[in-house]
PDB file of C-alpha atoms in Angstrom:
ATOM      1  CA  GLY A1490      10.279  -6.023 -12.319  1.00  0.00           C
ATOM      2  CA  GLU A1491      10.921  -6.564  -8.562  1.00  0.00           C
ATOM      3  CA  ASN A1492       8.198  -5.775  -6.136  1.00  0.00           C
ATOM      4  CA  VAL A1493       8.882  -5.664  -2.367  1.00  0.00           C
ATOM      5  CA  GLU A1494       6.150  -6.049   0.288  1.00  0.00           C
ATOM      6  CA  GLN A1495       6.969  -5.065   3.904  1.00  0.00           C
ATOM      7  CA  HIS A1496       4.828  -5.889   6.999  1.00  0.00           C
ATOM      8  CA  PRO A1497       3.750  -4.584   9.477  1.00  0.00           C
ATOM      9  CA  SER A1498       3.331  -1.037   8.519  1.00  0.00           C
ATOM     10  CA  THR A1499       3.627   0.018  12.325  1.00  0.00           C
ATOM     11  CA  LEU A1500       5.001  -1.888  15.301  1.00  0.00           C
ATOM     12  CA  SER A1501       5.000  -1.155  18.883  1.00  0.00           C
ATOM     13  CA  VAL A1502       6.958  -3.071  21.396  1.00  0.00           C
ATOM     14  CA  GLN A1503       7.781  -2.791  25.021  1.00  0.00           C
ATOM     15  CA  GLU A1504      11.501  -1.990  25.768  1.00  0.00           C
ATOM     16  CA  GLY A1505      13.362  -5.047  26.079  1.00  0.00           C
ATOM     17  CA  ASP A1506      11.162  -7.185  24.062  1.00  0.00           C
ATOM     18  CA  SER A1507      11.983  -8.446  20.490  1.00  0.00           C
ATOM     19  CA  ALA A1508      10.615  -6.765  17.258  1.00  0.00           C
ATOM     20  CA  VAL A1509      10.296  -8.787  13.846  1.00  0.00           C
ATOM     21  CA  ILE A1510       9.729  -7.210  10.525  1.00  0.00           C
ATOM     22  CA  LYS A1511       9.023  -9.129   7.436  1.00  0.00           C
ATOM     23  CA  CYS A1512       9.434  -8.753   3.822  1.00  0.00           C
ATOM     24  CA  THR A1513       8.702 -10.732   0.688  1.00  0.00           C
ATOM     25  CA  TYR A1514      10.087 -10.076  -2.844  1.00  0.00           C
ATOM     26  CA  SER A1515       8.960 -11.317  -6.324  1.00  0.00           C
ATOM     27  CA  ASP A1516      12.026 -11.676  -8.427  1.00  0.00           C
ATOM     28  CA  SER A1517      13.885 -14.969  -7.664  1.00  0.00           C
ATOM     29  CA  ALA A1518      16.920 -13.504  -9.281  1.00  0.00           C
ATOM     30  CA  SER A1519      17.342 -10.879  -6.492  1.00  0.00           C
ATOM     31  CA  ASN A1520      20.465 -11.763  -4.494  1.00  0.00           C
ATOM     32  CA  TYR A1521      21.205  -8.712  -2.126  1.00  0.00           C
ATOM     33  CA  PHE A1522      18.886  -7.788   0.628  1.00  0.00           C
ATOM     34  CA  PRO A1523      19.678  -4.785   2.903  1.00  0.00           C
ATOM     35  CA  TRP A1524      17.819  -3.095   5.674  1.00  0.00           C
ATOM     36  CA  TYR A1525      17.951   0.529   6.306  1.00  0.00           C
ATOM     37  CA  LYS A1526      16.935   2.597   9.542  1.00  0.00           C
ATOM     38  CA  GLN A1527      15.626   6.027   9.049  1.00  0.00           C
ATOM     39  CA  GLU A1528      15.293   8.362  11.773  1.00  0.00           C
ATOM     40  CA  LEU A1529      12.876  11.212  11.694  1.00  0.00           C
ATOM     41  CA  GLY A1530      14.384  13.803   9.338  1.00  0.00           C
ATOM     42  CA  LYS A1531      17.637  11.828   8.784  1.00  0.00           C
ATOM     43  CA  ARG A1532      19.084   9.984   5.915  1.00  0.00           C
ATOM     44  CA  PRO A1533      18.477   6.163   5.496  1.00  0.00           C
ATOM     45  CA  GLN A1534      21.478   4.270   7.051  1.00  0.00           C
ATOM     46  CA  LEU A1535      22.314   0.698   6.419  1.00  0.00           C
ATOM     47  CA  ILE A1536      22.148  -1.407   9.567  1.00  0.00           C
ATOM     48  CA  ILE A1537      22.667  -4.959   8.107  1.00  0.00           C
ATOM     49  CA  ASP A1538      22.505  -6.702   4.761  1.00  0.00           C
ATOM     50  CA  ILE A1539      22.409 -10.428   3.549  1.00  0.00           C
ATOM     51  CA  ARG A1540      23.260 -12.023   0.262  1.00  0.00           C
ATOM     52  CA  SER A1541      21.374 -14.935  -1.261  1.00  0.00           C
ATOM     53  CA  ASN A1542      24.024 -17.547  -0.565  1.00  0.00           C
ATOM     54  CA  VAL A1543      23.500 -16.908   3.205  1.00  0.00           C
ATOM     55  CA  GLY A1544      20.489 -17.918   5.319  1.00  0.00           C
ATOM     56  CA  GLU A1545      21.176 -15.830   8.329  1.00  0.00           C
ATOM     57  CA  LYS A1546      23.374 -12.969   9.437  1.00  0.00           C
ATOM     58  CA  LYS A1547      23.713 -11.450  12.935  1.00  0.00           C
ATOM     59  CA  ASP A1548      25.237  -8.221  14.353  1.00  0.00           C
ATOM     60  CA  GLN A1549      24.972  -7.771  18.024  1.00  0.00           C
ATOM     61  CA  ARG A1550      21.088  -7.408  18.639  1.00  0.00           C
ATOM     62  CA  ILE A1551      20.267  -7.297  15.026  1.00  0.00           C
ATOM     63  CA  ALA A1552      19.716 -10.324  12.810  1.00  0.00           C
ATOM     64  CA  VAL A1553      18.311 -11.085   9.379  1.00  0.00           C
ATOM     65  CA  THR A1554      17.135 -14.223   8.051  1.00  0.00           C
ATOM     66  CA  LEU A1555      16.475 -15.322   4.287  1.00  0.00           C
ATOM     67  CA  ASN A1556      14.227 -17.963   2.866  1.00  0.00           C
ATOM     68  CA  LYS A1557      15.077 -18.087  -0.824  1.00  0.00           C
ATOM     69  CA  THR A1558      12.453 -20.766  -1.658  1.00  0.00           C
ATOM     70  CA  ALA A1559       9.768 -18.775  -0.091  1.00  0.00           C
ATOM     71  CA  LYS A1560      11.347 -15.407  -1.150  1.00  0.00           C
ATOM     72  CA  HIS A1561      11.005 -13.778   2.184  1.00  0.00           C
ATOM     73  CA  PHE A1562      13.515 -12.208   4.479  1.00  0.00           C
ATOM     74  CA  SER A1563      13.043 -10.797   8.051  1.00  0.00           C
ATOM     75  CA  LEU A1564      14.704  -8.413  10.493  1.00  0.00           C
ATOM     76  CA  HIS A1565      14.898  -9.456  14.165  1.00  0.00           C
ATOM     77  CA  ILE A1566      15.779  -6.858  16.747  1.00  0.00           C
ATOM     78  CA  THR A1567      16.313  -8.318  20.317  1.00  0.00           C
ATOM     79  CA  GLU A1568      16.448  -6.486  23.559  1.00  0.00           C
ATOM     80  CA  THR A1569      14.985  -3.434  22.012  1.00  0.00           C
ATOM     81  CA  GLN A1570      15.886   0.101  23.281  1.00  0.00           C
ATOM     82  CA  PRO A1571      14.211   3.552  22.891  1.00  0.00           C
ATOM     83  CA  GLU A1572      16.963   4.446  20.139  1.00  0.00           C
ATOM     84  CA  ASP A1573      15.642   1.566  18.008  1.00  0.00           C
ATOM     85  CA  SER A1574      12.484   3.825  17.360  1.00  0.00           C
ATOM     86  CA  ALA A1575      12.729   4.687  13.752  1.00  0.00           C
ATOM     87  CA  VAL A1576      11.248   3.728  10.280  1.00  0.00           C
ATOM     88  CA  TYR A1577      12.912   0.460   9.035  1.00  0.00           C
ATOM     89  CA  PHE A1578      13.010  -0.231   5.207  1.00  0.00           C
ATOM     90  CA  CYS A1579      13.808  -3.551   3.491  1.00  0.00           C
ATOM     91  CA  ALA A1580      15.104  -3.656  -0.017  1.00  0.00           C
ATOM     92  CA  ALA A1581      16.038  -6.133  -2.643  1.00  0.00           C
ATOM     93  CA  SER A1582      18.406  -5.810  -5.501  1.00  0.00           C
ATOM     94  CA  LEU A1583      20.242  -7.603  -8.273  1.00  0.00           C
ATOM     95  CA  GLY A1584      23.773  -6.871  -7.310  1.00  0.00           C
ATOM     96  CA  THR A1585      27.022  -8.363  -8.600  1.00  0.00           C
ATOM     97  CA  LEU A1586      30.393  -7.761  -6.951  1.00  0.00           C
ATOM     98  CA  ILE A1587      31.850  -7.110 -10.492  1.00  0.00           C
ATOM     99  CA  GLN A1588      29.338  -4.545 -11.655  1.00  0.00           C
ATOM    100  CA  GLY A1589      28.608  -3.258  -8.197  1.00  0.00           C
ATOM    101  CA  ALA A1590      25.188  -2.082  -6.850  1.00  0.00           C
ATOM    102  CA  GLN A1591      22.085  -2.439  -8.992  1.00  0.00           C
ATOM    103  CA  LYS A1592      19.071  -0.506  -8.130  1.00  0.00           C
ATOM    104  CA  LEU A1593      17.311  -1.059  -4.805  1.00  0.00           C
ATOM    105  CA  VAL A1594      13.605  -1.796  -4.715  1.00  0.00           C
ATOM    106  CA  PHE A1595      12.433  -0.620  -1.271  1.00  0.00           C
ATOM    107  CA  GLY A1596       9.572  -1.874   0.844  1.00  0.00           C
ATOM    108  CA  GLN A1597       6.906   0.472   2.141  1.00  0.00           C
ATOM    109  CA  GLY A1598       8.526   0.821   5.550  1.00  0.00           C
ATOM    110  CA  THR A1599       7.714  -0.043   9.321  1.00  0.00           C
ATOM    111  CA  ARG A1600       7.355   2.464  11.838  1.00  0.00           C
ATOM    112  CA  LEU A1601       8.891   0.914  14.929  1.00  0.00           C
ATOM    113  CA  THR A1602       8.052   2.277  18.366  1.00  0.00           C
ATOM    114  CA  ILE A1603       9.779   1.206  21.455  1.00  0.00           C
ATOM    115  CA  ASN A1604       7.657   2.093  24.619  1.00  0.00           C
ATOM    116  CA  PRO A1605       9.674   2.573  27.820  1.00  0.00           C
TER     117      PRO A1605
ATOM    118  CA  GLU B 157      33.801   9.982   7.875  1.00  0.00           C
ATOM    119  CA  ALA B 158      33.046  10.914   4.191  1.00  0.00           C
ATOM    120  CA  GLU B 159      29.254  11.473   3.483  1.00  0.00           C
ATOM    121  CA  VAL B 160      27.076  12.216   0.595  1.00  0.00           C
ATOM    122  CA  ALA B 161      26.307  15.940   0.363  1.00  0.00           C
ATOM    123  CA  GLN B 162      23.022  17.356  -0.938  1.00  0.00           C
ATOM    124  CA  SER B 163      21.805  20.896  -1.453  1.00  0.00           C
ATOM    125  CA  PRO B 164      19.501  22.577  -0.838  1.00  0.00           C
ATOM    126  CA  ARG B 165      17.945  20.761   2.167  1.00  0.00           C
ATOM    127  CA  TYR B 166      14.693  22.240   1.536  1.00  0.00           C
ATOM    128  CA  LYS B 167      13.041  23.986  -1.357  1.00  0.00           C
ATOM    129  CA  ILE B 168       9.609  25.634  -1.594  1.00  0.00           C
ATOM    130  CA  THR B 169       8.365  26.460  -5.073  1.00  0.00           C
ATOM    131  CA  GLU B 170       5.226  27.233  -6.858  1.00  0.00           C
ATOM    132  CA  LYS B 171       3.785  24.934  -9.540  1.00  0.00           C
ATOM    133  CA  SER B 172       5.219  25.533 -13.092  1.00  0.00           C
ATOM    134  CA  GLN B 173       8.415  26.830 -11.800  1.00  0.00           C
ATOM    135  CA  ALA B 174      11.770  25.013 -12.325  1.00  0.00           C
ATOM    136  CA  VAL B 175      13.692  23.475  -9.601  1.00  0.00           C
ATOM    137  CA  ALA B 176      17.215  21.896  -9.304  1.00  0.00           C
ATOM    138  CA  PHE B 177      18.916  19.767  -6.760  1.00  0.00           C
ATOM    139  CA  TRP B 178      22.607  19.049  -6.357  1.00  0.00           C
ATOM    140  CA  CYS B 179      24.363  15.960  -5.125  1.00  0.00           C
ATOM    141  CA  ASP B 180      28.203  15.314  -4.438  1.00  0.00           C
ATOM    142  CA  PRO B 181      28.767  11.675  -3.721  1.00  0.00           C
ATOM    143  CA  ILE B 182      31.401  10.054  -1.546  1.00  0.00           C
ATOM    144  CA  SER B 183      34.606  10.443  -3.270  1.00  0.00           C
ATOM    145  CA  GLY B 184      35.732   7.570  -5.635  1.00  0.00           C
ATOM    146  CA  HIS B 185      32.127   6.259  -5.678  1.00  0.00           C
ATOM    147  CA  ALA B 186      31.464   5.521  -9.393  1.00  0.00           C
ATOM    148  CA  THR B 187      27.789   4.817  -8.988  1.00  0.00           C
ATOM    149  CA  LEU B 188      25.218   7.649  -8.143  1.00  0.00           C
ATOM    150  CA  TYR B 189      21.509   7.227  -7.603  1.00  0.00           C
ATOM    151  CA  TRP B 190      18.639   9.644  -7.343  1.00  0.00           C
ATOM    152  CA  TYR B 191      15.592   8.463  -5.338  1.00  0.00           C
ATOM    153  CA  ARG B 192      12.251  10.016  -4.653  1.00  0.00           C
ATOM    154  CA  GLN B 193      10.584   9.312  -1.402  1.00  0.00           C
ATOM    155  CA  ILE B 194       7.070  10.295  -0.898  1.00  0.00           C
ATOM    156  CA  LEU B 195       5.952  10.709   2.754  1.00  0.00           C
ATOM    157  CA  GLY B 196       5.215   7.381   4.420  1.00  0.00           C
ATOM    158  CA  GLN B 197       6.603   5.349   1.343  1.00  0.00           C
ATOM    159  CA  GLY B 198       9.999   3.758   0.633  1.00  0.00           C
ATOM    160  CA  PRO B 199      12.488   5.338  -1.721  1.00  0.00           C
ATOM    161  CA  GLU B 200      11.810   4.810  -5.487  1.00  0.00           C
ATOM    162  CA  LEU B 201      14.800   4.977  -7.931  1.00  0.00           C
ATOM    163  CA  LEU B 202      14.628   7.876 -10.548  1.00  0.00           C
ATOM    164  CA  VAL B 203      17.941   7.435 -12.186  1.00  0.00           C
ATOM    165  CA  GLN B 204      21.114   5.604 -11.879  1.00  0.00           C
ATOM    166  CA  PHE B 205      24.495   6.641 -13.155  1.00  0.00           C
ATOM    167  CA  GLN B 206      27.679   4.705 -13.635  1.00  0.00           C
ATOM    168  CA  ASP B 207      30.333   7.373 -13.984  1.00  0.00           C
ATOM    169  CA  GLU B 208      28.889   9.844 -16.381  1.00  0.00           C
ATOM    170  CA  SER B 209      26.476   7.366 -18.175  1.00  0.00           C
ATOM    171  CA  VAL B 210      22.930   6.800 -17.324  1.00  0.00           C
ATOM    172  CA  VAL B 211      22.419   3.070 -16.711  1.00  0.00           C
ATOM    173  CA  ASP B 212      18.845   3.143 -15.552  1.00  0.00           C
ATOM    174  CA  ASP B 213      16.313   5.984 -15.909  1.00  0.00           C
ATOM    175  CA  SER B 214      13.194   3.670 -16.616  1.00  0.00           C
ATOM    176  CA  GLN B 215      11.275   5.459 -13.725  1.00  0.00           C
ATOM    177  CA  LEU B 216      12.189   9.106 -14.468  1.00  0.00           C
ATOM    178  CA  PRO B 217       9.323  11.175 -15.829  1.00  0.00           C
ATOM    179  CA  LYS B 218      11.397  12.377 -18.733  1.00  0.00           C
ATOM    180  CA  ASP B 219       8.805  15.035 -19.895  1.00  0.00           C
ATOM    181  CA  ARG B 220       9.680  17.204 -16.946  1.00  0.00           C
ATOM    182  CA  PHE B 221      12.628  15.628 -14.977  1.00  0.00           C
ATOM    183  CA  SER B 222      16.255  15.590 -16.327  1.00  0.00           C
ATOM    184  CA  ALA B 223      19.394  14.540 -14.671  1.00  0.00           C
ATOM    185  CA  GLU B 224      23.096  14.876 -15.452  1.00  0.00           C
ATOM    186  CA  ARG B 225      26.484  13.934 -14.123  1.00  0.00           C
ATOM    187  CA  LEU B 226      28.737  15.489 -16.670  1.00  0.00           C
ATOM    188  CA  LYS B 227      32.161  14.743 -15.351  1.00  0.00           C
ATOM    189  CA  GLY B 228      31.222  11.608 -13.417  1.00  0.00           C
ATOM    190  CA  VAL B 229      31.521  13.244  -9.828  1.00  0.00           C
ATOM    191  CA  ASP B 230      28.821  15.462  -8.772  1.00  0.00           C
ATOM    192  CA  SER B 231      25.040  15.528 -10.367  1.00  0.00           C
ATOM    193  CA  THR B 232      22.148  17.731 -10.753  1.00  0.00           C
ATOM    194  CA  LEU B 233      18.449  16.711 -10.845  1.00  0.00           C
ATOM    195  CA  LYS B 234      16.081  19.197 -12.451  1.00  0.00           C
ATOM    196  CA  ILE B 235      12.369  19.417 -12.511  1.00  0.00           C
ATOM    197  CA  GLN B 236      10.667  21.906 -15.042  1.00  0.00           C
ATOM    198  CA  PRO B 237       7.819  22.465 -14.837  1.00  0.00           C
ATOM    199  CA  ALA B 238       7.270  21.372 -11.091  1.00  0.00           C
ATOM    200  CA  GLU B 239       3.721  19.826 -10.281  1.00  0.00           C
ATOM    201  CA  LEU B 240       2.047  19.508  -7.053  1.00  0.00           C
ATOM    202  CA  GLY B 241       2.512  15.839  -7.028  1.00  0.00           C
ATOM    203  CA  ASP B 242       6.259  16.336  -7.058  1.00  0.00           C
ATOM    204  CA  SER B 243       6.363  17.275  -3.458  1.00  0.00           C
ATOM    205  CA  ALA B 244       8.546  14.636  -1.784  1.00  0.00           C
ATOM    206  CA  MET B 245      11.984  13.905  -0.336  1.00  0.00           C
ATOM    207  CA  TYR B 246      14.632  13.573  -3.072  1.00  0.00           C
ATOM    208  CA  LEU B 247      17.618  11.467  -1.925  1.00  0.00           C
ATOM    209  CA  CYS B 248      20.932  10.971  -3.609  1.00  0.00           C
ATOM    210  CA  ALA B 249      23.091   7.924  -2.976  1.00  0.00           C
ATOM    211  CA  SER B 250      26.322   6.603  -4.073  1.00  0.00           C
ATOM    212  CA  SER B 251      28.186   3.228  -3.976  1.00  0.00           C
ATOM    213  CA  GLN B 252      31.609   1.995  -4.747  1.00  0.00           C
ATOM    214  CA  GLU B 253      32.359  -0.317  -7.607  1.00  0.00           C
ATOM    215  CA  GLY B 254      32.405  -3.694  -6.471  1.00  0.00           C
ATOM    216  CA  ASN B 255      30.422  -3.020  -3.442  1.00  0.00           C
ATOM    217  CA  ASN B 256      26.595  -3.259  -3.104  1.00  0.00           C
ATOM    218  CA  GLU B 257      26.242  -0.916  -0.214  1.00  0.00           C
ATOM    219  CA  GLN B 258      24.609   2.443  -1.047  1.00  0.00           C
ATOM    220  CA  PHE B 259      25.219   5.613   1.208  1.00  0.00           C
ATOM    221  CA  PHE B 260      22.501   8.168   1.341  1.00  0.00           C
ATOM    222  CA  GLY B 261      22.748  11.800   1.618  1.00  0.00           C
ATOM    223  CA  PRO B 262      20.363  13.897   3.840  1.00  0.00           C
ATOM    224  CA  GLY B 263      17.905  14.550   1.044  1.00  0.00           C
ATOM    225  CA  THR B 264      16.239  17.673  -0.291  1.00  0.00           C
ATOM    226  CA  ARG B 265      12.642  18.217   0.872  1.00  0.00           C
ATOM    227  CA  LEU B 266      10.583  19.670  -1.845  1.00  0.00           C
ATOM    228  CA  THR B 267       7.308  21.358  -1.480  1.00  0.00           C
ATOM    229  CA  VAL B 268       5.338  22.422  -4.540  1.00  0.00           C
ATOM    230  CA  LEU B 269       2.622  25.059  -3.914  1.00  0.00           C
TER     231      LEU B 269
END
């Protein structure tokens, strides 16, 4: 089955700097890669996702890159702000637009702290 | 904005007791998931429903866990008997047919004493 590894487990950056979180996956058939943000005591919320037919996707200060050959994908947050402090989870799944979502296999999470 | 609802938000029980969690997905979402999240780890899928049918329960400890979604809408996850190692956050999520995005509920935090 799919296995997702996420690094680093903790990350501390100065406000305004960039943060990068990396994930690797094992199943080359995986084709959907979302990133979730989970603030303390709150539900995970999708912040960005990418499909295997795209190499990069950007949404304002957040971007995700995917390298299918190497089976890894990364989250990039630029101009970090205190409200970016949270736990971030990457995930991988076999999803089809016909059948809908398949199960997500999550990484272990990265606790990001933005220092003012 | 529609959200996934879960109850209770917190549950404390003693080992060997039975517990049940309830989830109401976003209206119209055919797929429902139950995940378990141990503190400091990512969520792990326990069971996935497509309407009222189970499509994946390979990670569900079936000797003590059960899940149902009788009318294909809301769902109940039960543990009987609870063990100390079951202490975790139980998250419910739902997704729309033809869409990979999963929407999570607030979770039920279970503490087994």
